[in-house]
Tab-separated table of C-alpha atoms and ligand atoms in Angstrom:
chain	number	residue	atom	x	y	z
X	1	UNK	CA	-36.123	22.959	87.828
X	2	UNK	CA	-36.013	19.422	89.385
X	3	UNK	CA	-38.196	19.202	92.753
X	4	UNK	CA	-36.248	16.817	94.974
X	5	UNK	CA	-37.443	15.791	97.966
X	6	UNK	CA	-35.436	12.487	99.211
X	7	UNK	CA	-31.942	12.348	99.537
X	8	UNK	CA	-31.066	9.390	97.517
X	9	UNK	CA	-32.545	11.632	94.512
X	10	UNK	CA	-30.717	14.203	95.482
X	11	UNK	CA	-27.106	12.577	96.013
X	12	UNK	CA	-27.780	11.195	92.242
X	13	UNK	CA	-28.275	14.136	91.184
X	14	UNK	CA	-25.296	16.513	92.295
X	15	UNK	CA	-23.112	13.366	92.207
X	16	UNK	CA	-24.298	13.206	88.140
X	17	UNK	CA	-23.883	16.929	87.853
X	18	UNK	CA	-20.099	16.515	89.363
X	19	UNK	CA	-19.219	13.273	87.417
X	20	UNK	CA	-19.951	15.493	84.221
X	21	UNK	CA	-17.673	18.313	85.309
X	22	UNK	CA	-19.980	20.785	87.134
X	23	UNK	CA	-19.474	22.894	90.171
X	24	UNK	CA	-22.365	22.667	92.169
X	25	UNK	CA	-23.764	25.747	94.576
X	26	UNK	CA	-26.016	25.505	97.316
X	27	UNK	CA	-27.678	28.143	99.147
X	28	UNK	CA	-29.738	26.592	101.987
X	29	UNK	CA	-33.362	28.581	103.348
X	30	UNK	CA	-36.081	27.901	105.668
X	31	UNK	CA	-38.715	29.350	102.368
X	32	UNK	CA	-40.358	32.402	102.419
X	33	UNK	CA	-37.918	33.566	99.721
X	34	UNK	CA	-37.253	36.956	98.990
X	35	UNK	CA	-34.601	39.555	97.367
X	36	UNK	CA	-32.202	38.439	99.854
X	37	UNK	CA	-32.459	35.098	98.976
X	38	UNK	CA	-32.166	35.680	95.445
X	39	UNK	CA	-28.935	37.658	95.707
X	40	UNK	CA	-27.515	34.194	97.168
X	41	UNK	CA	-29.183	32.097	94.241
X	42	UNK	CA	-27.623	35.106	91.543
X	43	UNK	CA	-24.106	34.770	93.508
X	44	UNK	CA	-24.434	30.959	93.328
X	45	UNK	CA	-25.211	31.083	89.702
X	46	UNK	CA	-22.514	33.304	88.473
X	47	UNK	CA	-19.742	30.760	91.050
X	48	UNK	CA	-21.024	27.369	89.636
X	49	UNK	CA	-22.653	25.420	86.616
X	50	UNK	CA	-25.012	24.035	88.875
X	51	UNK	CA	-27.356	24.982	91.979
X	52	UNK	CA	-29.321	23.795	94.600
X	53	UNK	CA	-31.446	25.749	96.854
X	54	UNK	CA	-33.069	23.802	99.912
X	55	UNK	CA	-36.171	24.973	102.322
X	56	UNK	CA	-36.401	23.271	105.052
X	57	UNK	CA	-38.087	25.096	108.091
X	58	UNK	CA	-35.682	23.936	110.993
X	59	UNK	CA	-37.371	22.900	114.291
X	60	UNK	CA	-33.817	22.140	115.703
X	61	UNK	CA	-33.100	25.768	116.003
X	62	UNK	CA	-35.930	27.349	116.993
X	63	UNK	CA	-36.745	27.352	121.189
X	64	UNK	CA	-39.564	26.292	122.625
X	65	UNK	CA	-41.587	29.663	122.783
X	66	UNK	CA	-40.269	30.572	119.408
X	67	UNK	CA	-42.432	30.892	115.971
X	68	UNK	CA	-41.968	27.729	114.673
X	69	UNK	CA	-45.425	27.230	113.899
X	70	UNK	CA	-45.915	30.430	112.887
X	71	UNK	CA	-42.933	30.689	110.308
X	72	UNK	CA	-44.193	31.458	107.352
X	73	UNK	CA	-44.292	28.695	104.594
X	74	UNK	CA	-44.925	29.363	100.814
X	75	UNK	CA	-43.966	26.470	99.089
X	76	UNK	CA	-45.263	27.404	95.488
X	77	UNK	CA	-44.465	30.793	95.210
X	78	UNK	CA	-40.880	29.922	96.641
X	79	UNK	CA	-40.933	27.352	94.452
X	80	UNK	CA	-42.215	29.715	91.213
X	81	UNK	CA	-39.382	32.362	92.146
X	82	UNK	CA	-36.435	29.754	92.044
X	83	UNK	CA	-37.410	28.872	88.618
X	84	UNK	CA	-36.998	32.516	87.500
X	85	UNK	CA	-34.518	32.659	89.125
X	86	UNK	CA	-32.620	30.008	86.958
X	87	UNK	CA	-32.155	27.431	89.862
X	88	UNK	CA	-31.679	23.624	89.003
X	89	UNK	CA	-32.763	21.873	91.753
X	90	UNK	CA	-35.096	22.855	94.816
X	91	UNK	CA	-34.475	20.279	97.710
X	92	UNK	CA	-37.696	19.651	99.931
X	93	UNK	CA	-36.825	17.128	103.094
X	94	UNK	CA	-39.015	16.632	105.418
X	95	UNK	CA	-38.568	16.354	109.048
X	96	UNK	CA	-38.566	12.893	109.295
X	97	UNK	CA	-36.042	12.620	106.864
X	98	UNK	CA	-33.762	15.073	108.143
X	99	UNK	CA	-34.150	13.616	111.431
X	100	UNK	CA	-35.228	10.292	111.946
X	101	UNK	CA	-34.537	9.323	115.294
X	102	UNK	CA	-36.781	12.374	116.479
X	103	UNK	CA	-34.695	16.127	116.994
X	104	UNK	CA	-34.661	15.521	120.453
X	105	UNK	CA	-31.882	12.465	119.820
X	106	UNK	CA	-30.295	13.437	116.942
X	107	UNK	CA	-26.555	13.352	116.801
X	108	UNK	CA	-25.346	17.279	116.722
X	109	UNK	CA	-22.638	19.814	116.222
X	110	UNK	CA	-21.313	22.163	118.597
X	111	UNK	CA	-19.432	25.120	117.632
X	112	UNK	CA	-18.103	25.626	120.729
X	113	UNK	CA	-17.756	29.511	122.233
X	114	UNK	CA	-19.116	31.752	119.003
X	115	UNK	CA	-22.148	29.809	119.421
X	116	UNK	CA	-22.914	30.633	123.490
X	117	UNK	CA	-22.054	34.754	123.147
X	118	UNK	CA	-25.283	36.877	121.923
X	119	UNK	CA	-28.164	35.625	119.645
X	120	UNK	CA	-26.720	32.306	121.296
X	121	UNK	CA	-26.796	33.594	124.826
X	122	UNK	CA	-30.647	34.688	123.975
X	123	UNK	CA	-31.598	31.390	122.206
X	124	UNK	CA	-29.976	28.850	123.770
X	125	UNK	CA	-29.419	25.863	121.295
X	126	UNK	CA	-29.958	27.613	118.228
X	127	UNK	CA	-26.667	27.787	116.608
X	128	UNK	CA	-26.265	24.200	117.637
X	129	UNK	CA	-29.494	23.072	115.404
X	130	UNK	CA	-28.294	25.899	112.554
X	131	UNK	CA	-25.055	23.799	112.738
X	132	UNK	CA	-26.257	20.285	113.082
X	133	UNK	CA	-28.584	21.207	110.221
X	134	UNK	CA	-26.283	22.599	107.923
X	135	UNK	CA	-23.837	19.930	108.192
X	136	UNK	CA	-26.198	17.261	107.089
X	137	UNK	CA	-27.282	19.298	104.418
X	138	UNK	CA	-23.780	19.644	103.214
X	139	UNK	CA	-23.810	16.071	103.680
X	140	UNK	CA	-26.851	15.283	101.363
X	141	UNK	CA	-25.760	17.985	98.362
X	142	UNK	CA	-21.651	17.664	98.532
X	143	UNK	CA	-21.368	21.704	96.941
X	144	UNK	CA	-18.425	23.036	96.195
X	145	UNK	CA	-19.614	26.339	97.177
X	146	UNK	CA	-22.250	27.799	99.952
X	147	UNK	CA	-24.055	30.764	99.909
X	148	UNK	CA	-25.302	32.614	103.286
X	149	UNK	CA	-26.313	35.951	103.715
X	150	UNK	CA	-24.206	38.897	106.072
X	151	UNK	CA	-27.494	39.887	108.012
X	152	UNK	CA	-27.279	36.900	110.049
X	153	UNK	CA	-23.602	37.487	110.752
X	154	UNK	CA	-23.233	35.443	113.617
X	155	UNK	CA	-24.869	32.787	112.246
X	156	UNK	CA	-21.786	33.121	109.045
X	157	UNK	CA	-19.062	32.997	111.580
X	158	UNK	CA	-20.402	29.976	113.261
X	159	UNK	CA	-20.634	28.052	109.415
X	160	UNK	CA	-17.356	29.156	108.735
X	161	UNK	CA	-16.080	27.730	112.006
X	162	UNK	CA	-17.713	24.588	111.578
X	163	UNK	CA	-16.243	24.253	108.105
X	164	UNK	CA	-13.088	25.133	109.567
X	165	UNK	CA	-12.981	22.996	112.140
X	166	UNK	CA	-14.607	19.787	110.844
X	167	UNK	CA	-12.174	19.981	107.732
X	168	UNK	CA	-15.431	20.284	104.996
X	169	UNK	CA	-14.859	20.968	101.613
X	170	UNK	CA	-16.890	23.148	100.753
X	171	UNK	CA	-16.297	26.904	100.655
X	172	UNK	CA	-18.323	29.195	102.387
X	173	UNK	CA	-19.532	32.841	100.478
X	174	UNK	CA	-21.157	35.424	102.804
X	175	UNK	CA	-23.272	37.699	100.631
X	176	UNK	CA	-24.002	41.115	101.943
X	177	UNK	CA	-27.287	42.044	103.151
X	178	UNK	CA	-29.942	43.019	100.826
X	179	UNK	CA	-32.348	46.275	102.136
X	180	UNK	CA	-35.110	47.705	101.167
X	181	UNK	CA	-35.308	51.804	100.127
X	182	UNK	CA	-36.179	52.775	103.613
X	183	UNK	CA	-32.596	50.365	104.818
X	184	UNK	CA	-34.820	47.926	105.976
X	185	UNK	CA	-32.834	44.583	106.309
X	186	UNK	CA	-34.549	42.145	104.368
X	187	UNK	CA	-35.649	38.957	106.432
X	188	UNK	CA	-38.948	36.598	106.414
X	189	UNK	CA	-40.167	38.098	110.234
X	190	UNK	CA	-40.235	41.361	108.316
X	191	UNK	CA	-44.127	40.006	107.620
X	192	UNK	CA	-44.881	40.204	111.323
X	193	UNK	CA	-44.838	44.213	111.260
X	194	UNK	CA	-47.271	46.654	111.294
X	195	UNK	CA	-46.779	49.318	108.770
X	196	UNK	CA	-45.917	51.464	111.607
X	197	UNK	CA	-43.483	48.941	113.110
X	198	UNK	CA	-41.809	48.583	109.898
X	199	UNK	CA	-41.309	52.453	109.330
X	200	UNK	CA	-39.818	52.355	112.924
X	201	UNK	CA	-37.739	49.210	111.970
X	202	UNK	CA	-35.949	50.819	109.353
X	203	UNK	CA	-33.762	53.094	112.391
X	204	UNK	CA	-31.899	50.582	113.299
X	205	UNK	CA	-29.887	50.545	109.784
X	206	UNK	CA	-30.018	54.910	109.827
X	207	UNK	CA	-29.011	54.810	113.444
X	208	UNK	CA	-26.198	52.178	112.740
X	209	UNK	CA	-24.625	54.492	109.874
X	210	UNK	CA	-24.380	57.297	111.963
X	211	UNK	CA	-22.424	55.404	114.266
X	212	UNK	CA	-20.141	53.820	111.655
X	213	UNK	CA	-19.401	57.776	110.315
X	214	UNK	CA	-18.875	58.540	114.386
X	215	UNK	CA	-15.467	55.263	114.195
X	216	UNK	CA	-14.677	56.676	110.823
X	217	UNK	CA	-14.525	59.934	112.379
X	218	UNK	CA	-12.160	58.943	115.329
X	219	UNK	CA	-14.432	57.613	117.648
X	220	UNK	CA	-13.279	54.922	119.894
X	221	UNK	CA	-14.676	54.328	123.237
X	222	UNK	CA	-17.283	51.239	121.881
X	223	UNK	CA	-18.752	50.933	125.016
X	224	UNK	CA	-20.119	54.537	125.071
X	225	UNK	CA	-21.054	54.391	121.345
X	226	UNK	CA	-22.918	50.791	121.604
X	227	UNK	CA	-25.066	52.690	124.664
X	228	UNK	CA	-25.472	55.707	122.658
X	229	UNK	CA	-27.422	53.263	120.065
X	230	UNK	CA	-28.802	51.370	122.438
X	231	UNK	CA	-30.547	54.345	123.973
X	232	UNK	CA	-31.648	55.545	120.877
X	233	UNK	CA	-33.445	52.356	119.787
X	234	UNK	CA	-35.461	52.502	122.882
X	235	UNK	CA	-36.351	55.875	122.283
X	236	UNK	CA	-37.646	55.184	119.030
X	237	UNK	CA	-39.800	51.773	120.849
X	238	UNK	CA	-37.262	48.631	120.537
X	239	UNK	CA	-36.914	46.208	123.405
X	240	UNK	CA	-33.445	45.813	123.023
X	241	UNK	CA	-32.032	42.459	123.307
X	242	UNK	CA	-28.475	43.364	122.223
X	243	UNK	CA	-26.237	46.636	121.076
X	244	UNK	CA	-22.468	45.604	120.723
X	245	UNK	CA	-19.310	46.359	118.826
X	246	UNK	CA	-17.301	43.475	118.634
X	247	UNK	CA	-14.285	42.120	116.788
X	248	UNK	CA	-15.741	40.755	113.365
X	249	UNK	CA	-13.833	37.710	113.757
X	250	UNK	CA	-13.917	36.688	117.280
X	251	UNK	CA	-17.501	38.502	117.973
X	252	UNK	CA	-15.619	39.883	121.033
X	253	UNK	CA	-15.553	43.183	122.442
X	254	UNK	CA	-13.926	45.724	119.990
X	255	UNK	CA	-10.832	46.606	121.505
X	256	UNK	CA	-8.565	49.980	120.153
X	257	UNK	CA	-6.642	48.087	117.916
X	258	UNK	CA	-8.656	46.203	116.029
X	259	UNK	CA	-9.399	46.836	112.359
X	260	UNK	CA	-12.207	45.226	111.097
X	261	UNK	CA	-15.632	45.771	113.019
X	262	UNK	CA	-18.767	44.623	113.088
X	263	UNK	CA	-21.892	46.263	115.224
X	264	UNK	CA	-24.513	44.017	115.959
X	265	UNK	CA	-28.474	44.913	116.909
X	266	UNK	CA	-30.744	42.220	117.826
X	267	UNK	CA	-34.070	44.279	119.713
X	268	UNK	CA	-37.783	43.448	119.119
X	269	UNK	CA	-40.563	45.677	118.271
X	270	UNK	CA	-43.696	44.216	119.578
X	271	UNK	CA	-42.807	40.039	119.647
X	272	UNK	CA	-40.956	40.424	116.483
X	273	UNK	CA	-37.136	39.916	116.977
X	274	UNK	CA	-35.364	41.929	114.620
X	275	UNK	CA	-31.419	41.792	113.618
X	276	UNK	CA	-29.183	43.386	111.706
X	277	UNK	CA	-25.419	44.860	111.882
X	278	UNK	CA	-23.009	47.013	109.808
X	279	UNK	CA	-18.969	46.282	109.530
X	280	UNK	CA	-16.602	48.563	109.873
X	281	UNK	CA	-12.971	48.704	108.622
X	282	UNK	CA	-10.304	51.176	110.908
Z	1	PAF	O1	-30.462	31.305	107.625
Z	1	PAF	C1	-31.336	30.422	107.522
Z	1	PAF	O2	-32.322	30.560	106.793
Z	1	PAF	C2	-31.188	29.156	108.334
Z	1	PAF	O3	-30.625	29.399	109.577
Z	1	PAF	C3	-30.410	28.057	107.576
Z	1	PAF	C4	-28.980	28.475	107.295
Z	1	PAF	C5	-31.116	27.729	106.272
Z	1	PAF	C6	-30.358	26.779	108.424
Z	1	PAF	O4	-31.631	26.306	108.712
């Protein structure tokens, strides 16, 4: 596995790769890799002749009182995993690289709407440094295909509007989410929970499935059915930051007719802020 961690390297390289005739893949991460992260790498392997995973830990989407600092970073085991994983290049920019007139004047990309509802209404600016940051990495690799993972839903919509919107050519693969046996949503803040935490954690995914068999059922007043959930989580110990049923496309409030789904959960236990979701086809 090449270790890249300049751009000019890294434009010869995929531009090589595609003069040759390969299709590159590119899965992007902020590290801390795990079975989730995999899955993308597996998917990206069995789309394309070539891939490209890059960890970069983002500053321009995390807020000020955020874990930025904290996030955990573990370069050589990351590292050690992508090369069992069959991967062909690892991209490593730093920040001054990725931004070099400083974050705080960098040029950036607005998604407008989809980015302001939800985890955007709670973090304000995030999806606009997920965006900005995403876009320049597209910039620096040029893959054919991208590979991003369900869990953070919103955060898929938002790419694929971008993409959309900005005309890129590259096309965009959302993976579903990868749990553990208790239905545990895998994710790096996973490593902030207690034991205990983490047992609790896992409700969210039981809790959301008996919802989803409550709309398969016949179910339909959302509303009620996001508060049912919502109630529970706090019951079992969540601060809940969010319990909705929205449109899967539009992220807007389900209404009777629509068929495809989504609930989303984003609650903390403790000060970790946990999120997760389940779609639904009517
Ligand atoms: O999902 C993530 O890990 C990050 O938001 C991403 C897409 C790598 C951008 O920093």
């Amino acid at each position: 596995m090449k270790v890249v961690d300049d751009i000019a390297s890294l434009r010869k390289l995929t531009t090589e790769w595609k003069f040759s005739g390969s299709t590159v893949g590119f899965v992007p991460t902020m590290g801390n890799l795990h079975n989730g992260h995999l899955k993308l790498v597996k998917r990206a392997k069995a789309h394309n002749s070539r891939v490209v995973v890059s960890i970069f830990v983002n500053p321009m989407q995390f807020g000020a009182n955020e874990d930025l600092d904290a996030y955990p970073r573990t370069i050589e085991e990351d590292k050690a995993k992508l090369i069992e994983a069959g991967v062909d290049a690892v991209f490593l920019p730093s920040v001054s690289d990725m931004y070099p007139g400083g974050v705080e004047h960098q040029t950036v990309v607005e998604v407008p709407d989809i980015s302001d509802i939800l985890c955007g209404a709670s973090r304000p600016g995030h999806f606009r440094g997920v965006a900005t940051v995403v876009s320049k990495l597209f910039n620096m690799v040029h893959p054919h295909d991208a590979f991003f993972g369900e869990k953070d839903f919103q955060q898929l919509q938002v790419i694929r509007t971008m993409v959309r919107d900005l005309s890129m050519g590259v096309t965009i693969h959302g993976i579903p989410t990868e749990r553990d046996v208790s239905g545990l949503a895998l994710s790096s803040r996973n490593g902030y929970l207690t034991d205990e935490q983490r047992h609790t954690a896992a409700t969210i995914y039981s809790e959301m499935t008996s919802l989803k068999a409550r709309i398969e059922a016949g179910e339909r007043n959302y509303v009620a059915l996001a508060a049912d959930l919502a109630d529970i989580l706090t019951d079992s110990g969540f601060k809940n930051d969010y319990v909705h049923i929205v449109n899967a496309q539009s992220l807007k409030p389900a209404k009777e007719t629509d068929a495809h789904l989504v609930i989303l959960v984003a609650a903390f236990l403790g000060n970790t802020r946990l999120i997760d979701n389940l779609q639904i086809h009517v």
